[in-house]
PDB file of C-alpha atoms in Angstrom:
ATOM      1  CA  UNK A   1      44.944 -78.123  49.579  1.00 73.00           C
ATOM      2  CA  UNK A   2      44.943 -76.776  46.266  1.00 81.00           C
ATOM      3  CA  UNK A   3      42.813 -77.371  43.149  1.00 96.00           C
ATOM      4  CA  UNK A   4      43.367 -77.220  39.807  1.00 98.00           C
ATOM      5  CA  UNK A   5      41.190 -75.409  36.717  1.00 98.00           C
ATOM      6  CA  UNK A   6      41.571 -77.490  33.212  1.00 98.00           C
ATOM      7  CA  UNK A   7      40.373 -75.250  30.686  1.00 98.00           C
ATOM      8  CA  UNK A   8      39.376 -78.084  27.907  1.00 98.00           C
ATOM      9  CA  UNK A   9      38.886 -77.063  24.181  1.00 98.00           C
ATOM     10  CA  UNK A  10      35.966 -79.350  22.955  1.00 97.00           C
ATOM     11  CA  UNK A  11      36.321 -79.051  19.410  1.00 96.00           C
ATOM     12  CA  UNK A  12      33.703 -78.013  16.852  1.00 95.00           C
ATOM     13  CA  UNK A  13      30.647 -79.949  18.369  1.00 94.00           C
ATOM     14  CA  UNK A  14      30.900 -83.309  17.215  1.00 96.00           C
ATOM     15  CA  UNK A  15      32.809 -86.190  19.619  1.00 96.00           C
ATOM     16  CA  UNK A  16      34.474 -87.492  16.794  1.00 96.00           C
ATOM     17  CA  UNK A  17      37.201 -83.928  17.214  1.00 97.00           C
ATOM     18  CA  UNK A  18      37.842 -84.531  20.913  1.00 97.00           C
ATOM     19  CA  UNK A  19      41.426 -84.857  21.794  1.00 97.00           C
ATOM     20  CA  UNK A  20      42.093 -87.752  24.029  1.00 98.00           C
ATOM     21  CA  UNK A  21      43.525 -85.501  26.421  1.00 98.00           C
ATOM     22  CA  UNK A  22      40.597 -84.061  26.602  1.00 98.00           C
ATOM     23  CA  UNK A  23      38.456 -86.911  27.532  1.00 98.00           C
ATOM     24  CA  UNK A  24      40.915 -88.639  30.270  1.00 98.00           C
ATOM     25  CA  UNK A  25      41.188 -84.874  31.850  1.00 98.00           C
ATOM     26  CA  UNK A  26      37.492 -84.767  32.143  1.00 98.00           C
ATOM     27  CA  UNK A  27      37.027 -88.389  33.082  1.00 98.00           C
ATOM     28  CA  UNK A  28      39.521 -87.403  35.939  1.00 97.00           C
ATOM     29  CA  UNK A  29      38.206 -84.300  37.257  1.00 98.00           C
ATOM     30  CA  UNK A  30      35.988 -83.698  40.262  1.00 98.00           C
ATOM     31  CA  UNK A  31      33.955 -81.700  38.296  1.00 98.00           C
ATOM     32  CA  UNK A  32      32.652 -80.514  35.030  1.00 98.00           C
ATOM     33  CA  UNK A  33      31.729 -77.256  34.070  1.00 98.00           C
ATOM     34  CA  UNK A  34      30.086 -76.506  30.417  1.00 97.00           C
ATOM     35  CA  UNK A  35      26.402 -76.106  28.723  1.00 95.00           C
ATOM     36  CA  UNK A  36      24.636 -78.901  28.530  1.00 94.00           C
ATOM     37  CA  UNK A  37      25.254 -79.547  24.652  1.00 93.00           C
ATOM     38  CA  UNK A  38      29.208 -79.784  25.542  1.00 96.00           C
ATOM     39  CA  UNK A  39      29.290 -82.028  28.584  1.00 97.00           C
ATOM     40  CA  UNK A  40      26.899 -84.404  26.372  1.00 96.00           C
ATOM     41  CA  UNK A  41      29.694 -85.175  24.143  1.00 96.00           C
ATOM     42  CA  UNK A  42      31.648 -87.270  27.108  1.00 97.00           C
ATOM     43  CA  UNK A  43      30.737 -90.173  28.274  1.00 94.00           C
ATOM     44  CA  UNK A  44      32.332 -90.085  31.619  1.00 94.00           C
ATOM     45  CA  UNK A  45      31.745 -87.299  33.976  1.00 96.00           C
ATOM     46  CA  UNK A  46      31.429 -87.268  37.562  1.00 95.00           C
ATOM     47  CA  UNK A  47      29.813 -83.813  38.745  1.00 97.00           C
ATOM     48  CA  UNK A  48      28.012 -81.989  36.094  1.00 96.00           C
ATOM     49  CA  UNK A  49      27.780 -78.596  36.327  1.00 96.00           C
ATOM     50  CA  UNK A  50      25.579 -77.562  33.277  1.00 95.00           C
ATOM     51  CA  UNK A  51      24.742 -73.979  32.244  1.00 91.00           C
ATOM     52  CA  UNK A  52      22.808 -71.956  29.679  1.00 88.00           C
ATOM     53  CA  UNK A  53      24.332 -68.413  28.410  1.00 82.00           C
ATOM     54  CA  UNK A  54      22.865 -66.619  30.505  1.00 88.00           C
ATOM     55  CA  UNK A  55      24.097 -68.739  33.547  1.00 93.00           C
ATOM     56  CA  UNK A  56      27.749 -68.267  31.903  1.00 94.00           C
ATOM     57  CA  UNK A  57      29.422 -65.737  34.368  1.00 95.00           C
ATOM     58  CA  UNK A  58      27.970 -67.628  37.754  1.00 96.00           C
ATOM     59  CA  UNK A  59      28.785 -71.271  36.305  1.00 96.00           C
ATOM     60  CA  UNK A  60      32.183 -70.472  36.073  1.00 97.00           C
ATOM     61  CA  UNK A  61      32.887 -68.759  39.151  1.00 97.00           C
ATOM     62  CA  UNK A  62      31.293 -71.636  40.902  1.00 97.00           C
ATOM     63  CA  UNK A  63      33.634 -73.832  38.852  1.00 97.00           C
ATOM     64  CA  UNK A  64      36.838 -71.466  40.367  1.00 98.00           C
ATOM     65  CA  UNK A  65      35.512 -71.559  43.638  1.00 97.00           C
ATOM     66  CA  UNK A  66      35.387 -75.372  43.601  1.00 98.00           C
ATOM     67  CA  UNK A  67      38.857 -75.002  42.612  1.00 98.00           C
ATOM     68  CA  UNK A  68      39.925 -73.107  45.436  1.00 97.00           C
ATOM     69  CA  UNK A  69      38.125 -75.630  47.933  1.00 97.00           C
ATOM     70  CA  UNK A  70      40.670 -78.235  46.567  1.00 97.00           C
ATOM     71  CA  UNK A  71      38.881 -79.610  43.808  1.00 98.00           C
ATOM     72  CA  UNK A  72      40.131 -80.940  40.270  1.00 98.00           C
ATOM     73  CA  UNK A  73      37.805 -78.788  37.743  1.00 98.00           C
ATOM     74  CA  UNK A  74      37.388 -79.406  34.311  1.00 98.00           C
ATOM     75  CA  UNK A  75      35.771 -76.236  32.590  1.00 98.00           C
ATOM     76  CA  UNK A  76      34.283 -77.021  28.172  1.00 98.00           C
ATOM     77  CA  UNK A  77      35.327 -74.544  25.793  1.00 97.00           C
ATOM     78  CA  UNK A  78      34.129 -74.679  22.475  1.00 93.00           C
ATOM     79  CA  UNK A  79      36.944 -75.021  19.524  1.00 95.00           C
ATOM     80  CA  UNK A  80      39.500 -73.848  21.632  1.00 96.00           C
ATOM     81  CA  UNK A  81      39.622 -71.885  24.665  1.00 96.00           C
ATOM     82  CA  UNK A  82      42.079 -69.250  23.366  1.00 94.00           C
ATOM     83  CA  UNK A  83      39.531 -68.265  20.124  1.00 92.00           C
ATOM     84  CA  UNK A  84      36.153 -67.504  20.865  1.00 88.00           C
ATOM     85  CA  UNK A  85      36.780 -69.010  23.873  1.00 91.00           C
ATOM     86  CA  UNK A  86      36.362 -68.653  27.812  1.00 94.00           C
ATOM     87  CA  UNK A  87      40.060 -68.701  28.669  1.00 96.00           C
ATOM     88  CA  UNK A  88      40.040 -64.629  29.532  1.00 95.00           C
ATOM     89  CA  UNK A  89      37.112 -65.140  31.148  1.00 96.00           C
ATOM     90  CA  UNK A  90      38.174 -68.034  33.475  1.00 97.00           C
ATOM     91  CA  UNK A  91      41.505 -66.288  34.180  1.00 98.00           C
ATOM     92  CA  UNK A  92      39.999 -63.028  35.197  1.00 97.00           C
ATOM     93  CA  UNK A  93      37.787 -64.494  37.604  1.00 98.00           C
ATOM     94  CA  UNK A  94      40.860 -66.701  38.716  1.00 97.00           C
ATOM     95  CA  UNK A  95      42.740 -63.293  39.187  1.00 97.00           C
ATOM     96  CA  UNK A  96      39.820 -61.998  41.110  1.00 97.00           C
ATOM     97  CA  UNK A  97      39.313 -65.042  43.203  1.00 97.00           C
ATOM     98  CA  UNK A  98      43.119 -64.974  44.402  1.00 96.00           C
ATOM     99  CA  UNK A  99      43.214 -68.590  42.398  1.00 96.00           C
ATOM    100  CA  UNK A 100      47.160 -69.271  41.515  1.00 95.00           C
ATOM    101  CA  UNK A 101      47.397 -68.920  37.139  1.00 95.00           C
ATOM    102  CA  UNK A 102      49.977 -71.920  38.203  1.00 96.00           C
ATOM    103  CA  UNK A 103      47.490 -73.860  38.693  1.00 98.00           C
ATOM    104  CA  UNK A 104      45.595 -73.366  35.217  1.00 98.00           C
ATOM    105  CA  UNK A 105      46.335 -76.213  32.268  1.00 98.00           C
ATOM    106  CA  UNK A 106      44.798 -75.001  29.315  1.00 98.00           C
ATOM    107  CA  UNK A 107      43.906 -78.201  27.373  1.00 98.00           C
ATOM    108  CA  UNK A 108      43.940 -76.681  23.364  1.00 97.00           C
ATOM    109  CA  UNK A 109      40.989 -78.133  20.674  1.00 97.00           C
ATOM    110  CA  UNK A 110      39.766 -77.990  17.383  1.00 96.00           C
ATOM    111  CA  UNK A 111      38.591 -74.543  16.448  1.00 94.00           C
ATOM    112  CA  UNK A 112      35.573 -74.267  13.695  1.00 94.00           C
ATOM    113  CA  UNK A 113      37.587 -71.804  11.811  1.00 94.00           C
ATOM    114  CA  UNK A 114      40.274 -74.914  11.406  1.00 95.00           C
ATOM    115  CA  UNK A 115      37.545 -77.392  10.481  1.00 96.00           C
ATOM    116  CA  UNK A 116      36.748 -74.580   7.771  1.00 97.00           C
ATOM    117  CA  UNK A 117      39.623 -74.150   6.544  1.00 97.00           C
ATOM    118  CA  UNK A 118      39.940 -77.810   6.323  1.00 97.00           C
ATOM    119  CA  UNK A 119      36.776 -78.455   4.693  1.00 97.00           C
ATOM    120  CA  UNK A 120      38.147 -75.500   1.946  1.00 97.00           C
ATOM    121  CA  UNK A 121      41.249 -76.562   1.958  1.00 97.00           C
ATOM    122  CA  UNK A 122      42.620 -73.231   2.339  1.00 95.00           C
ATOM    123  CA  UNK A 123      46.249 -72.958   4.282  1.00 94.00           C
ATOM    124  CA  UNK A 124      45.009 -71.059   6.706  1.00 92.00           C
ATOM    125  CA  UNK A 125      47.740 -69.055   8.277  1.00 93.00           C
ATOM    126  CA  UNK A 126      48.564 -66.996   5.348  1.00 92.00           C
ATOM    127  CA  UNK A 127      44.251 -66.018   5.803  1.00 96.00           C
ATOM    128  CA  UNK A 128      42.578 -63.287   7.704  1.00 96.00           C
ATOM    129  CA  UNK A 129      41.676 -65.000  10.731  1.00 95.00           C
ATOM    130  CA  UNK A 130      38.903 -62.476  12.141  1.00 93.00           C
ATOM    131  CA  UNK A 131      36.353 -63.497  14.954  1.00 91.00           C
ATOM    132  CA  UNK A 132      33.265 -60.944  15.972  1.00 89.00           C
ATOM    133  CA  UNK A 133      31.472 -63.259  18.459  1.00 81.00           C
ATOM    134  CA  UNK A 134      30.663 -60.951  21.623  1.00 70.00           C
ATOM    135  CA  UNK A 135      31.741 -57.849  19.945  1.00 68.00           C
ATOM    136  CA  UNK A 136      30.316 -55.239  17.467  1.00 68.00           C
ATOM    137  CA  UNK A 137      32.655 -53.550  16.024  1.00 81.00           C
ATOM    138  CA  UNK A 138      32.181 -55.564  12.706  1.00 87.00           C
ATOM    139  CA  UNK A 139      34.011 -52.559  10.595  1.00 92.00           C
ATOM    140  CA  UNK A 140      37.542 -54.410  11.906  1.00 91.00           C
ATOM    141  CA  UNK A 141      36.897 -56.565   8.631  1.00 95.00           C
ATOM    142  CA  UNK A 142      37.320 -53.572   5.822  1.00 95.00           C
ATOM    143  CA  UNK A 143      40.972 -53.167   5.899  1.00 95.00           C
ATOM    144  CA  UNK A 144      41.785 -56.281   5.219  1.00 95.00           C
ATOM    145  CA  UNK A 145      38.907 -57.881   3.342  1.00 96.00           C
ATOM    146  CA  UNK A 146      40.753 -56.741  -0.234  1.00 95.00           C
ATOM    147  CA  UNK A 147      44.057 -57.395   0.950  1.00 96.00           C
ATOM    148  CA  UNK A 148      44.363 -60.216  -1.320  1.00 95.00           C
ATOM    149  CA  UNK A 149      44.243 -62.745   1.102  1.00 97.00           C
ATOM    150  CA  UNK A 150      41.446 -65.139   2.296  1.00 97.00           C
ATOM    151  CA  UNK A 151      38.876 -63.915   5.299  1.00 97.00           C
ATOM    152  CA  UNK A 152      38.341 -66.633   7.407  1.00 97.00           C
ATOM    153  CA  UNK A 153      35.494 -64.726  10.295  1.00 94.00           C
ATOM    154  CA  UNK A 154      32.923 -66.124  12.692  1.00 93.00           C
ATOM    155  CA  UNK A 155      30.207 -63.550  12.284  1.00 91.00           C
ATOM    156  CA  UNK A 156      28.684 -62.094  15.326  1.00 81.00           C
ATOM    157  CA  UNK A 157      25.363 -61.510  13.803  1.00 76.00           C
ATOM    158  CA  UNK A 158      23.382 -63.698  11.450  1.00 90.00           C
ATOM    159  CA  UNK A 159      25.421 -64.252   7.958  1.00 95.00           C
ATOM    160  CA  UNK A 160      23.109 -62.583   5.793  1.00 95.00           C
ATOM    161  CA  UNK A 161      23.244 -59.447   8.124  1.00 93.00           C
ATOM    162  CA  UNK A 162      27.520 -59.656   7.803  1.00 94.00           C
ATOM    163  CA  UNK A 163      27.316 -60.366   3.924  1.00 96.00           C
ATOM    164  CA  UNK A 164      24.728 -57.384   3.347  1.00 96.00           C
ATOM    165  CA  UNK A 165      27.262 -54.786   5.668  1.00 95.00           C
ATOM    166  CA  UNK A 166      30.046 -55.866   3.356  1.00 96.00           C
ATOM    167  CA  UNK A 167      27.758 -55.186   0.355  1.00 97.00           C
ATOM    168  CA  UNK A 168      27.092 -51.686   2.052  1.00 97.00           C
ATOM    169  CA  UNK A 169      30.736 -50.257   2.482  1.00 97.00           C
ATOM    170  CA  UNK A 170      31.650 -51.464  -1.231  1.00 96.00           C
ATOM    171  CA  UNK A 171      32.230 -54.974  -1.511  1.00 97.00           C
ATOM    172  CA  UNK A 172      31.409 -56.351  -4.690  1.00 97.00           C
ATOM    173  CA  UNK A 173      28.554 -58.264  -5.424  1.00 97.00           C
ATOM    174  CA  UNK A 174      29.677 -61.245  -7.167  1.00 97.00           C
ATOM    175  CA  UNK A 175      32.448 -61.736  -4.539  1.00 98.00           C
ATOM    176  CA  UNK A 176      33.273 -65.840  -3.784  1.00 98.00           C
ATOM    177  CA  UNK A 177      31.966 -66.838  -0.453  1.00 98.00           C
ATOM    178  CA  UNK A 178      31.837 -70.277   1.137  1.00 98.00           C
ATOM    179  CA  UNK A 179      29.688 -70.543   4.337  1.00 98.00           C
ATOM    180  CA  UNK A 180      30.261 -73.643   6.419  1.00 98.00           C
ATOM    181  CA  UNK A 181      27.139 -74.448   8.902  1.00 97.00           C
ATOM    182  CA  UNK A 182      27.162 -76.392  12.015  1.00 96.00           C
ATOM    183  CA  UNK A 183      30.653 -78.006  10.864  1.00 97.00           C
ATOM    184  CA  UNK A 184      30.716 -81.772  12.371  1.00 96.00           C
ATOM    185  CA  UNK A 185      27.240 -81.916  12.791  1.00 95.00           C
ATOM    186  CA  UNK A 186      25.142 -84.626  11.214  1.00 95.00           C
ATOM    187  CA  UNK A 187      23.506 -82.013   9.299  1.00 96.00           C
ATOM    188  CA  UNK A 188      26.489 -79.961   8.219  1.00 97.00           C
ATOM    189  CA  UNK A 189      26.446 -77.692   5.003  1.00 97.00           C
ATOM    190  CA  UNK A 190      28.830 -76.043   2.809  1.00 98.00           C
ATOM    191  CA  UNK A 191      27.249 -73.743   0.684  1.00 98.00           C
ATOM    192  CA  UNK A 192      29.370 -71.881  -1.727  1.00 98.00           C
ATOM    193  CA  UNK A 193      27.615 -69.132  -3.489  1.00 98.00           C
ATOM    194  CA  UNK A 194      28.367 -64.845  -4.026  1.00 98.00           C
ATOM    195  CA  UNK A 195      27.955 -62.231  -0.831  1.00 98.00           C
ATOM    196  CA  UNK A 196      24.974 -61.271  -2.776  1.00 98.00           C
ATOM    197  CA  UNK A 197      22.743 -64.729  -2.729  1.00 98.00           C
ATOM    198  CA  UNK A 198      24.537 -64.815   0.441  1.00 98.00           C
ATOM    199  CA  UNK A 199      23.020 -61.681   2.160  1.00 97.00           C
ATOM    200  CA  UNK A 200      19.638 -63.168   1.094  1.00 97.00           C
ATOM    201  CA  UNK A 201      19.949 -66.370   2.240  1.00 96.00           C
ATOM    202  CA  UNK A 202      19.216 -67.723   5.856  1.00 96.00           C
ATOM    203  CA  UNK A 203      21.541 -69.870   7.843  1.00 96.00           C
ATOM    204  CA  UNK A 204      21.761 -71.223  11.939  1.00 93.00           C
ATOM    205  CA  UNK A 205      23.622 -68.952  13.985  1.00 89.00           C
ATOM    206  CA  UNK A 206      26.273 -71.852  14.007  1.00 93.00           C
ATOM    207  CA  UNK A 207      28.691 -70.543  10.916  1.00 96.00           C
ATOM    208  CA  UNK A 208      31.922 -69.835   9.447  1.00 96.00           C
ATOM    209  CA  UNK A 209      32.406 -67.168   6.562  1.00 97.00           C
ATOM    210  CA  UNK A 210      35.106 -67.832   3.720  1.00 98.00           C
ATOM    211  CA  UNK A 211      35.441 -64.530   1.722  1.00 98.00           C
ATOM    212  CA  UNK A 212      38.169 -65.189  -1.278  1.00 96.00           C
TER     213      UNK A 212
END
């Protein structure tokens, strides 16, 4: 018998952005594999499988494996899988496993970065969409941050660190920034303000960067 992986986009934390596909798929699975903030948001789940990041890598192969053994797995994504996500990551331990792509539904969400551009009413796809989480090569942002469009970026660092590298390779000081922390959440905060009172201000980790 053969399972099936639903890769579920969760939105941008708060229950309010969950699709409704999203909550019958996980009401319907077997199990459910996600960290403990992301399961939290539904209220009915059968077999929780909850992880931390550095239980990440395991909790999902145990989620595929379950798979395999003919179960119906739902595996939480933050925003959506396919930004920022854990859809590569899923489907390379699929491929690994020997676990049919076929049998992978990837169930889309609400990313932060289109809460953002919400919340700044920007129309987004004519933006630098940029992300940096996992990855360090933060220089990707100078050709394009004066290309006269709008930088939309998840930083991988803390804000101030991202605003004060921009500062560093030329960016001027009085540039427009919006930050938008912990989007959805109770305590939610737009704060628009210049990179330079950005790079010394402090925010969450939990952030998206407008850069006009």
């Amino acid at each position: 018998m053969t399972g099936k992986i639903y890769i579920v986009g969760i939105g941008p934390g708060s229950s309010e952005f969950l699709t409704k596909k999203a909550i019958d798929t996980v009401k319907n699975s077997d199990y459910t594999v996600g960290s403990t903030r992301a399961i939290e948001l539904f209220d009915d789940v059968k077999n929780k499988i909850a992880f931390n990041v550095k239980e990440l890598l395991d909790k999902l192969e145990e989620g595929v494996e379950l798979a395999i053994k003919g179960n119906t797995v739902s595996i939480l994504s933050t925003g959506d899988p396919g930004f920022s996500g854990v859809l590569n990551t899923v489907l390379r331990i699929s491929s690994e496993k020997g676990f049919d792509k076929q049998n992978i539904e990837v169930i889309p969400g609400i990313s932060s970065l289109q809460l953002a551009a919400a919340r700044t009413q920007i129309q987004w796809d004519n933006a630098n969409v940029m992300t940096f989480h996992g990855r360090e090569n933060i220089e990707d942002i100078l050709p394009v941050i004066n290309n006269g469009k709008t930088t939309i970026a998840l930083p991988s660092r803390k804000v101030k660190d991202m605003a004060q590298f921009l500062l560093d390779n030329g960016v001027e000081e009085d540039r427009e920034v919006v930050v938008c922390e912990r989007l959805s959440y109770p305590d939610e905060r737009i704060v628009e303000s210049t990179l330079k009172e950005i790079a010394e201000s402090e925010f969450t980790y939990m952030c998206i960067m407008v850069i006009y």
